[in-house]
Short mmCIF file of C-alpha atoms and ligand atoms in Angstrom, two decimals:
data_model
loop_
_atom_site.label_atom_id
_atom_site.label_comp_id
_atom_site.label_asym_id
_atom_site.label_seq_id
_atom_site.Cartn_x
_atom_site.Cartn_y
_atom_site.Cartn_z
CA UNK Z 73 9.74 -0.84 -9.64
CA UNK Z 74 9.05 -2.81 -12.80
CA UNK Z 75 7.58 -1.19 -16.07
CA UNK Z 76 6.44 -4.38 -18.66
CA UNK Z 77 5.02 -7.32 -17.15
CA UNK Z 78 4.94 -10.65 -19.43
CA UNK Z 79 1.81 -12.46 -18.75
CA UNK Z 80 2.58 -16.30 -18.52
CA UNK Z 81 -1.19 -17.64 -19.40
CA UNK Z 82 -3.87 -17.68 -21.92
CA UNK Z 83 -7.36 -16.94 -22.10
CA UNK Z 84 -9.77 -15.04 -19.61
CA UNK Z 85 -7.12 -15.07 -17.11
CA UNK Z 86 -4.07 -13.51 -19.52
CA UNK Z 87 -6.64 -10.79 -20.33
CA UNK Z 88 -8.06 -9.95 -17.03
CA UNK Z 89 -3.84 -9.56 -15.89
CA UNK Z 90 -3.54 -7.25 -18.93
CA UNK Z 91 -6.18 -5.44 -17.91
CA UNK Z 92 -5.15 -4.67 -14.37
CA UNK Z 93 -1.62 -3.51 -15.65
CA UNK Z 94 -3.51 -1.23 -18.30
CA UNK Z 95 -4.88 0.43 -15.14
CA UNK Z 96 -2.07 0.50 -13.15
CA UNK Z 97 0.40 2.20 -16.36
CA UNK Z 98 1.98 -1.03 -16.49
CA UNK Z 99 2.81 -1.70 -19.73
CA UNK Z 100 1.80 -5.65 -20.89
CA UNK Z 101 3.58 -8.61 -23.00
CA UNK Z 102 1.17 -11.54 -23.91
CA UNK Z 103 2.91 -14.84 -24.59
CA UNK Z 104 0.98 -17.59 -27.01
CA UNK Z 105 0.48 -20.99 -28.34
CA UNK Z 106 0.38 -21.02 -32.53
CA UNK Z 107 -3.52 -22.12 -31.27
CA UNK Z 108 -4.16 -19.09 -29.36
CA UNK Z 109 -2.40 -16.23 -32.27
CA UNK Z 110 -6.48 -15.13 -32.62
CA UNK Z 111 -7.13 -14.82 -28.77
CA UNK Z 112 -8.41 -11.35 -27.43
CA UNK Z 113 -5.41 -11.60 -24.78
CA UNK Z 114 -3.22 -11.19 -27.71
CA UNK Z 115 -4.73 -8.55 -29.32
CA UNK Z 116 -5.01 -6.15 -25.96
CA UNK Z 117 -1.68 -6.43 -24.84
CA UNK Z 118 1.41 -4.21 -25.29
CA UNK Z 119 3.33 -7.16 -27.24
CA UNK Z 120 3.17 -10.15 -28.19
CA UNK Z 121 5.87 -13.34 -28.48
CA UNK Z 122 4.61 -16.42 -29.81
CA UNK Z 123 6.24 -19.34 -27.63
CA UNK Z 124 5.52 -22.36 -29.48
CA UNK Z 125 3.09 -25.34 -30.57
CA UNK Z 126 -0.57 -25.87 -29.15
CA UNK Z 127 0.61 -28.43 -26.87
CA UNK Z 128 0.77 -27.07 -23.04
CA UNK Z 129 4.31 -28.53 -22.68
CA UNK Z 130 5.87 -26.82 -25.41
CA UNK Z 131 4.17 -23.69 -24.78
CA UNK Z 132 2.80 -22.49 -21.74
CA UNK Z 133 4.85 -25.08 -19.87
CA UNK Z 134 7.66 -23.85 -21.64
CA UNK Z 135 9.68 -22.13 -19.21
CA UNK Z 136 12.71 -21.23 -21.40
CA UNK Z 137 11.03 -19.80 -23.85
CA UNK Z 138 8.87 -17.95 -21.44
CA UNK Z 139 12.32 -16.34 -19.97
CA UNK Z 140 13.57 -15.66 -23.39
CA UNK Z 141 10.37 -14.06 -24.46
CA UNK Z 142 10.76 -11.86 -21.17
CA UNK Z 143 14.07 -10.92 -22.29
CA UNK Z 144 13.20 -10.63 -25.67
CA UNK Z 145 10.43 -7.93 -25.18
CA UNK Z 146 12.49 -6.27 -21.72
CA UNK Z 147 9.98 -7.52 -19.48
CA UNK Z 148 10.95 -7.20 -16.42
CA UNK Z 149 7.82 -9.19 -13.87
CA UNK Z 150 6.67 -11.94 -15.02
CA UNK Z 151 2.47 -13.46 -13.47
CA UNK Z 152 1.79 -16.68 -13.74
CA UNK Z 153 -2.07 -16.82 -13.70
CA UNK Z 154 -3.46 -19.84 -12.77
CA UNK Z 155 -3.11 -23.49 -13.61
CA UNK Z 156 0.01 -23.76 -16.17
CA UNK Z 157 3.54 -22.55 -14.26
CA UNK Z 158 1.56 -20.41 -11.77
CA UNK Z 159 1.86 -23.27 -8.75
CA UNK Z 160 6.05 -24.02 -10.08
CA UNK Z 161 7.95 -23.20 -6.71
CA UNK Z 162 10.97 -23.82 -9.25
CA UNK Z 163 9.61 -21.43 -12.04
CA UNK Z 164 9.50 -18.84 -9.63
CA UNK Z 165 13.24 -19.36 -8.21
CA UNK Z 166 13.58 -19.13 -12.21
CA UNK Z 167 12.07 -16.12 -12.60
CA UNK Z 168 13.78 -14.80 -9.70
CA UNK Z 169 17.36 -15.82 -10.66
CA UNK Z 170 16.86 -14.01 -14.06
CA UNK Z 171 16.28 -10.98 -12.61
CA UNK Z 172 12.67 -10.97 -13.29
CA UNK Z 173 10.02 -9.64 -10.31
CA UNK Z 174 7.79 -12.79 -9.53
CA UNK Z 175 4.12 -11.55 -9.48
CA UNK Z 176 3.15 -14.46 -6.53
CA UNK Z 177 4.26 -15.70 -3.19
CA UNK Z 178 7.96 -16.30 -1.83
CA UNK Z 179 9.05 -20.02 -3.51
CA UNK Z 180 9.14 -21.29 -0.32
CA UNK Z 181 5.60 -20.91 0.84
CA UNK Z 182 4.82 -21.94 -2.64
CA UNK Z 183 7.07 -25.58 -2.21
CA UNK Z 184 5.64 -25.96 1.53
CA UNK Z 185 2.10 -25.83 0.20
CA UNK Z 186 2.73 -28.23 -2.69
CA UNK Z 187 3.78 -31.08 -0.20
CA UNK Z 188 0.11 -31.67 1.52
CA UNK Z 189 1.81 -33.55 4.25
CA UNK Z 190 4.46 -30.59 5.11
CA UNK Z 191 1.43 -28.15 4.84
CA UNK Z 192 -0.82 -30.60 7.26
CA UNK Z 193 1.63 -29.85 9.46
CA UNK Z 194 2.65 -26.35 9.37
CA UNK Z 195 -1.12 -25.61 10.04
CA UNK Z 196 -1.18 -27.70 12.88
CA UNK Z 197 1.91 -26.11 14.55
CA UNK Z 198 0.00 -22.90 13.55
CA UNK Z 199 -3.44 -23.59 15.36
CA UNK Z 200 -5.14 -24.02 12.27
CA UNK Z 201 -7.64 -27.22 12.53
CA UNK Z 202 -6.55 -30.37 10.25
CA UNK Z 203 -8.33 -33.93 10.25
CA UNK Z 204 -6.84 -36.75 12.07
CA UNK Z 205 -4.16 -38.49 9.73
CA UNK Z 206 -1.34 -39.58 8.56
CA UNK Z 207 2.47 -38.78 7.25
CA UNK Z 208 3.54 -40.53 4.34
CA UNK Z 209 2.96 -44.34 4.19
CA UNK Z 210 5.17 -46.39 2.86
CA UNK Z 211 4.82 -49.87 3.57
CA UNK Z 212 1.45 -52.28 4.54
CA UNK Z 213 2.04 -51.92 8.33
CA UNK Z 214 1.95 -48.29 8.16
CA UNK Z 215 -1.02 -48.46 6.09
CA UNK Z 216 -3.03 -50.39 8.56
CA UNK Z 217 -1.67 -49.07 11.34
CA UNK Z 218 -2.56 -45.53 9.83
CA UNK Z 219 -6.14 -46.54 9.15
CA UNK Z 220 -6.91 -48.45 12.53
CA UNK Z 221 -6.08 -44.93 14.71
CA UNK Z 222 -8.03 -42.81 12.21
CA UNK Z 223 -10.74 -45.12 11.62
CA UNK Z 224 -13.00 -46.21 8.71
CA UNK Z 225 -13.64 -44.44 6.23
CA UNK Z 226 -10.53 -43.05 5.09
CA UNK Z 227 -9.57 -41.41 2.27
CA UNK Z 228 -5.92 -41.62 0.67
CA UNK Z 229 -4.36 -38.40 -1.40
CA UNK Z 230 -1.19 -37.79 -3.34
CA UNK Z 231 1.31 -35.64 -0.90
CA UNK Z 232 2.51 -33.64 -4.12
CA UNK Z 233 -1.37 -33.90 -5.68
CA UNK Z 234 -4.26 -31.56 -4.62
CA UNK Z 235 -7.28 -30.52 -6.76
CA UNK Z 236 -8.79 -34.43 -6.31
CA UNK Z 237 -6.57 -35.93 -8.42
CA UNK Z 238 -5.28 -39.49 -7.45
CA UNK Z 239 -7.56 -39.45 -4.31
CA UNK Z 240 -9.05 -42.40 -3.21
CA UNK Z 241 -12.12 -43.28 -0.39
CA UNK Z 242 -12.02 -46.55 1.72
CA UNK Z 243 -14.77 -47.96 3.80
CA UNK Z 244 -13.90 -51.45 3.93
CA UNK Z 245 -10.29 -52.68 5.41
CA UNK Z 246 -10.01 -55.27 2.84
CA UNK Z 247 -10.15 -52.64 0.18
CA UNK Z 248 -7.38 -50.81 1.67
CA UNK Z 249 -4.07 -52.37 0.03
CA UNK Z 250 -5.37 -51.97 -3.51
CA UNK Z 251 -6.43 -48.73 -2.98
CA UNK Z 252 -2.91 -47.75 -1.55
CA UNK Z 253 -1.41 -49.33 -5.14
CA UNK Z 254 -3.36 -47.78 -7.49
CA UNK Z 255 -2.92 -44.31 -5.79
CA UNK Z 256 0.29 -44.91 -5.76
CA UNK Z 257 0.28 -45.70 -9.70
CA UNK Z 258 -2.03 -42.57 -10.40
CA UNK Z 259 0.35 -40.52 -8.24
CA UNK Z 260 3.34 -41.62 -10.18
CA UNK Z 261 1.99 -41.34 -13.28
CA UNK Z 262 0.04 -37.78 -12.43
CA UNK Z 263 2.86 -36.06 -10.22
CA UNK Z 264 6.35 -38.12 -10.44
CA UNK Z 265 6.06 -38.88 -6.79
CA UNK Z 266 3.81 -41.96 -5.64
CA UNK Z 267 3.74 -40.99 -1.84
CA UNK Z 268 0.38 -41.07 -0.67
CA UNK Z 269 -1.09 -40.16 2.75
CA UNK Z 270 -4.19 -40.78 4.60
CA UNK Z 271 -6.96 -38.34 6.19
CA UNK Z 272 -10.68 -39.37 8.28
CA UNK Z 273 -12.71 -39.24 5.33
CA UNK Z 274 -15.45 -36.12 6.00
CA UNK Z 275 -18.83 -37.08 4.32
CA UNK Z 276 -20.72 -34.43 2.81
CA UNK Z 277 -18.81 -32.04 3.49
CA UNK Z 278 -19.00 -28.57 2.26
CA UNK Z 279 -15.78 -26.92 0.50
CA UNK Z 280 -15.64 -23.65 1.74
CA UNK Z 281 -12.48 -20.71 0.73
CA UNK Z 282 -11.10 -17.97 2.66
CA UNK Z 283 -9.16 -15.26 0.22
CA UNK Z 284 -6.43 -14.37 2.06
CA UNK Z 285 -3.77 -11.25 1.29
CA UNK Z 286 -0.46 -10.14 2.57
CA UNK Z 287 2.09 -7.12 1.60
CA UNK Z 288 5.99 -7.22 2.01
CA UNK Z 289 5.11 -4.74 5.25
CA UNK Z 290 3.60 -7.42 7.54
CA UNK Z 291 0.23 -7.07 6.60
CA UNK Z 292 -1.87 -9.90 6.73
CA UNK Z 293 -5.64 -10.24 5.59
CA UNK Z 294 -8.52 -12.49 4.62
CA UNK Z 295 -11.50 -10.58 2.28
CA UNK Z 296 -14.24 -13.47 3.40
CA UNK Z 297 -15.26 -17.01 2.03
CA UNK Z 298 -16.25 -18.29 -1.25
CA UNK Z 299 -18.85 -21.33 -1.44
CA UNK Z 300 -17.03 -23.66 -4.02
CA UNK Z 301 -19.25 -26.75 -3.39
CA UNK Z 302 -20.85 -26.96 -6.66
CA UNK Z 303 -18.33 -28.97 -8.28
CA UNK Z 304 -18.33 -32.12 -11.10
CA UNK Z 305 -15.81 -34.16 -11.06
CA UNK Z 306 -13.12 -31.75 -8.72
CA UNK Z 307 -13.82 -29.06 -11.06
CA UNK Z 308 -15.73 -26.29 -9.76
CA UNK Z 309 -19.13 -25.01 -11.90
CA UNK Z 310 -20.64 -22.07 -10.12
CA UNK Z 311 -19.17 -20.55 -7.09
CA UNK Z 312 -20.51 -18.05 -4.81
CA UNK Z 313 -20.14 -15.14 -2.02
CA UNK Z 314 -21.06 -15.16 1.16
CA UNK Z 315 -22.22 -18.80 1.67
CA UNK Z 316 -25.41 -19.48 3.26
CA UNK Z 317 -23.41 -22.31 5.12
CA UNK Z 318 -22.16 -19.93 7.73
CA UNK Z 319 -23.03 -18.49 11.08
CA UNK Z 320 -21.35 -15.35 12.14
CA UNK Z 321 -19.30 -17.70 14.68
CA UNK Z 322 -18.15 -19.85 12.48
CA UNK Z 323 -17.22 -17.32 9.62
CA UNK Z 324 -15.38 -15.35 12.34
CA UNK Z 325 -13.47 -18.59 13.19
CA UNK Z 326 -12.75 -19.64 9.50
CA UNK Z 327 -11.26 -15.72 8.64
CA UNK Z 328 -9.05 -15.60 12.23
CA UNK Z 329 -7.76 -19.34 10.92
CA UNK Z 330 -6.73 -18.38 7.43
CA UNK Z 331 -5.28 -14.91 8.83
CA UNK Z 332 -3.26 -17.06 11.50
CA UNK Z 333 -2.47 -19.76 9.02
CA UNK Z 334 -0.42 -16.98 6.35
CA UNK Z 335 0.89 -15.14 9.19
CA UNK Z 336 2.64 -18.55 10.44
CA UNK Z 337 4.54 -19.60 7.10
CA UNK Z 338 5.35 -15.56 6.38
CA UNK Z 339 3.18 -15.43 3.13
CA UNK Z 340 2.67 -12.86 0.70
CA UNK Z 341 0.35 -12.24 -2.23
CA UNK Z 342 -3.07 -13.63 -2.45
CA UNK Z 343 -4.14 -16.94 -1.64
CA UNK Z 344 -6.82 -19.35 -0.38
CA UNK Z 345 -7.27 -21.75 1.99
CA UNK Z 346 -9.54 -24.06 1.48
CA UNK Z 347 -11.62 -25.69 4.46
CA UNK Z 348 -14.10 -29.06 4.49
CA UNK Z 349 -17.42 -27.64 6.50
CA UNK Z 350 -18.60 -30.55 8.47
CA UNK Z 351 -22.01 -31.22 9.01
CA UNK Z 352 -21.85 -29.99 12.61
CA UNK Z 353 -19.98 -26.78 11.99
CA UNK Z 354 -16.56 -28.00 12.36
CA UNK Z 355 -13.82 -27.24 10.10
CA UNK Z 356 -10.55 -28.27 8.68
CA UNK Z 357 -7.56 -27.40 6.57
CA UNK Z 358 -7.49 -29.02 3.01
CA UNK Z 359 -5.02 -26.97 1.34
CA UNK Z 360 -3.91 -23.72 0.18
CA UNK Z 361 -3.58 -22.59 -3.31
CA UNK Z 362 -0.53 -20.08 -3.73
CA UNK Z 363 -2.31 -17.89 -6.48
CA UNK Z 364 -4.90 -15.84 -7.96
CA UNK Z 365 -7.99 -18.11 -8.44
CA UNK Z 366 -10.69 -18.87 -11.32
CA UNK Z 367 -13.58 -17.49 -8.80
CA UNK Z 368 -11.75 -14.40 -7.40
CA UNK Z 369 -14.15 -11.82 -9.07
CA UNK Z 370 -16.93 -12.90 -6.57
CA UNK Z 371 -14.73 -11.65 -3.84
CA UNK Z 372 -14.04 -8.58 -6.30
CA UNK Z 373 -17.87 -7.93 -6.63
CA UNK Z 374 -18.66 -8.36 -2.99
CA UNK Z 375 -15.45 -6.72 -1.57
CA UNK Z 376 -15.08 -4.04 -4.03
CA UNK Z 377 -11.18 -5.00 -4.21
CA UNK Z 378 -9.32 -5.41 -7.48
CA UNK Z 379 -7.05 -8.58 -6.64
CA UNK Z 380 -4.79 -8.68 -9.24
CA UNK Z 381 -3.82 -5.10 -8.38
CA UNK Z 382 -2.93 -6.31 -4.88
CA UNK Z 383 -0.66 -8.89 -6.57
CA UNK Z 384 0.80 -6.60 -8.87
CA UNK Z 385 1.21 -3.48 -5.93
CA UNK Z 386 2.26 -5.95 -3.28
CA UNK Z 387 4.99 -7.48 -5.87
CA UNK Z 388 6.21 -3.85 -6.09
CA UNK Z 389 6.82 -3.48 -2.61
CA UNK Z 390 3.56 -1.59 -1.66
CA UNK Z 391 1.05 -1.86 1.38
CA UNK Z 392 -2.01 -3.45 0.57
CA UNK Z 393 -4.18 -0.78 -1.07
CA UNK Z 394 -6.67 -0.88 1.85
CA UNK Z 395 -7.15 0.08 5.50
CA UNK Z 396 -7.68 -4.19 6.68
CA UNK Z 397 -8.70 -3.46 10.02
CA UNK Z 398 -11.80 -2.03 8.95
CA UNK Z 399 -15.15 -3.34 7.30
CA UNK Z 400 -15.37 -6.81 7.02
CA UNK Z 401 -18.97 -7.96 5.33
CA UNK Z 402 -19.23 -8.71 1.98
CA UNK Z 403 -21.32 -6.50 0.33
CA UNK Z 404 -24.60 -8.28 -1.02
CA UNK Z 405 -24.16 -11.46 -3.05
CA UNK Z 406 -22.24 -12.19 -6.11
CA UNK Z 407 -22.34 -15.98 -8.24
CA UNK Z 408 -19.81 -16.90 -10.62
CA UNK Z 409 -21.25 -19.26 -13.73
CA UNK Z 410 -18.83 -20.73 -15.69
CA UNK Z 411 -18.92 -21.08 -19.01
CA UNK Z 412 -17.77 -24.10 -20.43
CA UNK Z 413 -17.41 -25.38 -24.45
CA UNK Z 414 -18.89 -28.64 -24.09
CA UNK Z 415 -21.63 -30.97 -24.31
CA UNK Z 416 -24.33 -30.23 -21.82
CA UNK Z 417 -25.09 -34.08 -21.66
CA UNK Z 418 -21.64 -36.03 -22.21
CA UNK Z 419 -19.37 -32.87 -20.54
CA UNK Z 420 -17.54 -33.45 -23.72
CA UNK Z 421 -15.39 -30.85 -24.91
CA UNK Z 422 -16.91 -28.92 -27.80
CA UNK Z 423 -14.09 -27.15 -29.47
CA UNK Z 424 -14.89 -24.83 -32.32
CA UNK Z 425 -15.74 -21.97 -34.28
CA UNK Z 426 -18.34 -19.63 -32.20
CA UNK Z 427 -20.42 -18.46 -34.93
CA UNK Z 428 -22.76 -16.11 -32.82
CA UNK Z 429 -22.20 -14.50 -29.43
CA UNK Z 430 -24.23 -12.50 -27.14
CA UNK Z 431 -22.97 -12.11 -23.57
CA UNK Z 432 -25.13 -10.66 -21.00
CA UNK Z 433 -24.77 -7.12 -19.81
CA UNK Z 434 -26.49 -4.26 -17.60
CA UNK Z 435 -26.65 -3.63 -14.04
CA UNK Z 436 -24.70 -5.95 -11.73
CA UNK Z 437 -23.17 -7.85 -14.56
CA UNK Z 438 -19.33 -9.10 -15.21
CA UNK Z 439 -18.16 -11.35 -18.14
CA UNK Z 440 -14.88 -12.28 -18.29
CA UNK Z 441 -13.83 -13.72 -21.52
CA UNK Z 442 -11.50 -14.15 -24.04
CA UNK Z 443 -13.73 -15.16 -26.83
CA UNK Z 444 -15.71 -13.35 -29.72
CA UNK Z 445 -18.15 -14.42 -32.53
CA UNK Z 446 -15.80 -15.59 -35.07
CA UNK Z 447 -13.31 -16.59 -32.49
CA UNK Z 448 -12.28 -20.52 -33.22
CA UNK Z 449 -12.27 -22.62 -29.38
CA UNK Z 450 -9.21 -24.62 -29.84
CA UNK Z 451 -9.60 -28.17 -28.52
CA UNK Z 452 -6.08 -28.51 -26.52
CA UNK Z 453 -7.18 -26.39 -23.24
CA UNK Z 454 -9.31 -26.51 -20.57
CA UNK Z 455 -12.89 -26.30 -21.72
CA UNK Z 456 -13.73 -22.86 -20.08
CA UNK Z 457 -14.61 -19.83 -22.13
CA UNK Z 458 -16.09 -17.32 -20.05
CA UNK Z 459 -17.32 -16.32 -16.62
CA UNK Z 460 -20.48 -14.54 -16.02
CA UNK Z 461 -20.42 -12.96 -12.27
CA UNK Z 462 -23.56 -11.23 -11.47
CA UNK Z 463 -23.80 -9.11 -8.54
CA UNK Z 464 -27.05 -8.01 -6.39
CA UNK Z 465 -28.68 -6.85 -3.06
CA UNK Z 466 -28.61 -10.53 -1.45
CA UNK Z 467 -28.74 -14.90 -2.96
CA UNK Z 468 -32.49 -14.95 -4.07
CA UNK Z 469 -31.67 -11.27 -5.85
CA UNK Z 470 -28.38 -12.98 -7.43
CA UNK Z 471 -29.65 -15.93 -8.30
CA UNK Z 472 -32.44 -13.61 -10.50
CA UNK Z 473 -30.01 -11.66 -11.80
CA UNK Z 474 -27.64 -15.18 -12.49
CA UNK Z 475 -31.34 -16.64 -14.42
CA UNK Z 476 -31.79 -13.46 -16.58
CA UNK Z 477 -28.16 -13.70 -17.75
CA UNK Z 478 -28.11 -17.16 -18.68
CA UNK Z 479 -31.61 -16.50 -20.95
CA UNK Z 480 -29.71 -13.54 -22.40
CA UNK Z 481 -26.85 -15.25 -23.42
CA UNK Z 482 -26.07 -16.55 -26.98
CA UNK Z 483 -23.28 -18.89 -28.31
CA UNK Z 484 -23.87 -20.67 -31.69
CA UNK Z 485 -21.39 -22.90 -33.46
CA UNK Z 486 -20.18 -24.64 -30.27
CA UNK Z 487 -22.27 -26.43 -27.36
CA UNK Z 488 -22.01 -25.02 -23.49
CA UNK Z 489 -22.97 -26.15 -20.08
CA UNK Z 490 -25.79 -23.51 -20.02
CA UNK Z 491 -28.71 -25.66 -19.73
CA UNK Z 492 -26.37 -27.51 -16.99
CA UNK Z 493 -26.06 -24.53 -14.86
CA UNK Z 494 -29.86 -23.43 -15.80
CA UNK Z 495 -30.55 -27.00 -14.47
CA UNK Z 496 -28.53 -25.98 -11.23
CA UNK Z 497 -29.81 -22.94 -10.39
CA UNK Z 498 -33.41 -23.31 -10.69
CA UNK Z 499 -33.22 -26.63 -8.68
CA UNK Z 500 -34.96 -26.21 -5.12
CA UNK Z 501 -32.33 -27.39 -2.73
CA UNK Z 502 -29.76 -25.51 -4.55
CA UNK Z 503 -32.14 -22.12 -3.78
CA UNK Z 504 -32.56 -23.04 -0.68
CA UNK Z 505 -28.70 -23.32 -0.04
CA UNK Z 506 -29.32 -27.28 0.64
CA UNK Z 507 -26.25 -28.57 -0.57
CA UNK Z 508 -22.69 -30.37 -0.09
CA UNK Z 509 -19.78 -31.34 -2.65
CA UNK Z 510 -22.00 -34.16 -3.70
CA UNK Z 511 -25.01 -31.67 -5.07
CA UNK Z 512 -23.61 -32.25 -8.91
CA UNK Z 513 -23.04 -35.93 -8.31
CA UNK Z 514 -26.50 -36.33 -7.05
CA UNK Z 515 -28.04 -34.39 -9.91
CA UNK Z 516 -26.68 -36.35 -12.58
CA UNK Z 517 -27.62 -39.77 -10.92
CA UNK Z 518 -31.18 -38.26 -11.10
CA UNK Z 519 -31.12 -37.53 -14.35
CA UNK Z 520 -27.72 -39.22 -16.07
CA UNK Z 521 -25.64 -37.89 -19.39
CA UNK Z 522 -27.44 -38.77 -23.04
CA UNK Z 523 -24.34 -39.93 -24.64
C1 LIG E 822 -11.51 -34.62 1.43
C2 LIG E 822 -12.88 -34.97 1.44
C3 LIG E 822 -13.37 -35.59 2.56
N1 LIG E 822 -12.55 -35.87 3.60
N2 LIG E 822 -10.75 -34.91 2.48
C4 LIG E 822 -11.41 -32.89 -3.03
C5 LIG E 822 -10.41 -31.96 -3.61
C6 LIG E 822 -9.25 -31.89 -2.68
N3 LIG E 822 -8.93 -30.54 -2.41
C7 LIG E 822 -9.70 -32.62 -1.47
N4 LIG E 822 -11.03 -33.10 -1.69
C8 LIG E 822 -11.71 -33.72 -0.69
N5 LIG E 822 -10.98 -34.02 0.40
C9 LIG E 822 -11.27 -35.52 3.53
N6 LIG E 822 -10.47 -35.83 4.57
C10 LIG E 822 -13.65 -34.67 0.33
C11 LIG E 822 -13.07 -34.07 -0.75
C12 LIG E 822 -13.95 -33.90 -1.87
C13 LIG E 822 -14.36 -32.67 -2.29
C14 LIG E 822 -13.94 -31.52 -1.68
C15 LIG E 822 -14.33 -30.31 -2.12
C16 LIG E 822 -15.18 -30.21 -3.21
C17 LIG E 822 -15.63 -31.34 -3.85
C18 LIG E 822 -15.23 -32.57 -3.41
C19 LIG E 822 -15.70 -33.70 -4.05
C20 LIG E 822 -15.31 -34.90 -3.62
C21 LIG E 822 -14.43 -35.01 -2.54
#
């Protein structure tokens, strides 16, 4: 049983970890940047260890210093977030070999899920439905061998990427080889490995998410599916639960998938898996992201689960803190907006001092943040501030609820994609649940940035 968790993150996330060890008697170490010394995830915890310089690499990144700090303070778990370590299969042997309790899954399942072509396969072998593709392609003839079985169009990803980076789509056979080259470049250059594979490229797809969660005692689990199509540029913007997408059949099928997909590789913690949803109601594997999410309070709101509890009890050894075999509907509707500091036009980062701040409040309401008026956005992180997750009887009831907040909400000094998601959620097909992954895409070819 551990005592004094270090927190291994910044921002919403670092905070919303402290929060759930507050709650559980757990006493809390915050680790920062010399950007983040102001942050609210500094100020609520137990301790805190500065670990370095703004830059990610020599601070967040840092894992020595990270260990040290754990030592420093007698921390004895360390969780990881997301982004930053929280995905390190190595970090966690780290962790482990120091003595430290790992708040995630076992390294391997962490490693097996990092190489998309080892993961392909293990979900295959597990019954779990994967496009047609390839292994790892190494020379031309492989590449055009590859791309004649699957056939046109394919699209080519990084086996250690994920997230969309380094991807790229081919519908013309003479456009192959370069493709291949430059993905190999980008892969290189983005993950130190240049192997790329190839999948049957799935047009307008939908990108739907099972949460899935296991104990130590054998217990395996999904809490439903999040709707993560409303994405710019691979990074999501709004994400909801349930999504309209689904039939009962198909929901069933998605939930007995993930459950048989974490049972196979002997996981533990929470997770996701996240599916394409073809056009005709078929499905497949994409990958699986060892961790807490950004989006897991919709599954909080509509589940009535804390998740990071789970993490933090099933870390310790204990059963999951429900009976699984019972009630399996979400609970209404819940919508995640996130908040972003930049230009609503450009997507920009707008880094900053918030001069004014009103979040939104009352029935139904959940904002995650780290930030405060007077609070100064630094510029070297990810843009995201805050989350608003609004919670209500069913969609058109959310998606009131999600209007109302947005109107209520104030932020001065800075600029936010507000009147982006304003434009999103009062747009007709998005109401009437008429979308795929290429809704933002579409939206700003309509109506393109102001630089
Ligand atoms: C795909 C795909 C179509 N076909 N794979 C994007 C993120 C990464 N997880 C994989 N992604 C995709 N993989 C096949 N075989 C389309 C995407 C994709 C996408 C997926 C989810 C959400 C937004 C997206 C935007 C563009 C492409």
């Amino acid at each position: 049983m551990f005592k004094k968790v270090l927190v291994a993150n910044r921002g919403e996330i670092a905070l919303r970890v402290i929060r759930a060890c507050k709650e559980l008697g757990l006493e809390s170490v915050a680790v920062h940047s010399t950007a983040d010394a102001d942050s609210l995830h500094v100020k609520f915890a137990d301790q805190a260890v500065c670990i370095g310089p703004p830059a990610s690499k020599s601070s967040y990144l840092n894992v020595p210093m990270i260990i040290s700090a754990a030592e420093i303070t007698g921390a004895d778990a360390i969780h990881p977030g997301y982004g930053f370590l929280s995905e390190n299969a190595d970090f966690a042997e780290v962790v482990r070999k120091c003595k430290l309790t790992w708040i995630g899954p076992p390294p391997e399942a962490m490693r097996l899920m990092g190489d998309k072509i080892r993961a392909r396969a293990a979900m295959e072998a597990a019954g779990v439905p994967v496009l047609p593709g390839s292994v790892g392609l190494h020379d031309e003839i492989s590449l055009f061998e590859a791309a004649d079985r699957i056939g046109l169009p394919v699209i080519l990803k990084a086996t250690a990427g994920g997230g969309g980076r380094g991807m790229k789509i081919v519908y013309d056979k003479s456009k192959l080889l370069e493709a291949w080259a430059m993905g190999r470049t980008e892969a290189q250059n983005a993950f130190g490995n240049p192997e790329m594979y190839m999948e049957r490229y799935c047009q307008k797809p939908r990108h739907i998410e099972i949460q899935v969660v296991a104990d130590k005692h054998g217990h395996y689990t999904h809490l439903g599916e999040r709707e993560c199509s409303i994405q710019r540029r691979h990074q999501k913007v709004l994400e909801e639960a349930p999504s309209v997408a689904l039939t009962d059949e198909i929901r069933q099928k998605l939930q007995t998938a993930a459950v048989r997909a974490i049972e196979a590789i002997k996981y533990t913690n929470v997770g996701t898996l996240e599916f394409l949803l073809d056009t005709d109601g078929s499905f497949y594997f994409m990958e699986m992201n060892t961790r807490i999410q950004v989006e897991h309070p919709v599954t909080e709101l509509v589940t009535g689960l804390d998740l990071v509890r789970e993490q933090i009890r099933i870390a310790q050894g204990e059963p999951l803190s429900f009976d699984h075999t019972i009630d399996r509907r979400a609970r209404g509707h819940a919508i995640e907006l996130r908040i972003n500091a930049e230009d609503p036009n450009t997507f920009a980062g707008s880094p900053g001092k918030i001069t004014a701040l009103h979040m939104p409040g009352g029935l139904g309401v959940r904002v995650d943040t780290h930030v405060y008026a007077g609070y100064v956005v630094p510029p070297n992180y990810d843009s995201m501030i805050a989350k608003v997750i609004v919670h209500d009887v069913d969609r058109m009831a959310a998606l009131r609820r999600a209007r109302r907040c947005l109107d209520e909400m104030v932020i001065e000094g800075i600029r936010t994609n507000i009147p982006f998601l304003k434009r999103i959620i009062n747009n007709p097909d998005f109401i009437r649940g008429d979308f795929d992954t290429g809704f933002v895409g579409r939206l700003l070819a309509e109506r393109p940035a102001h630089p």
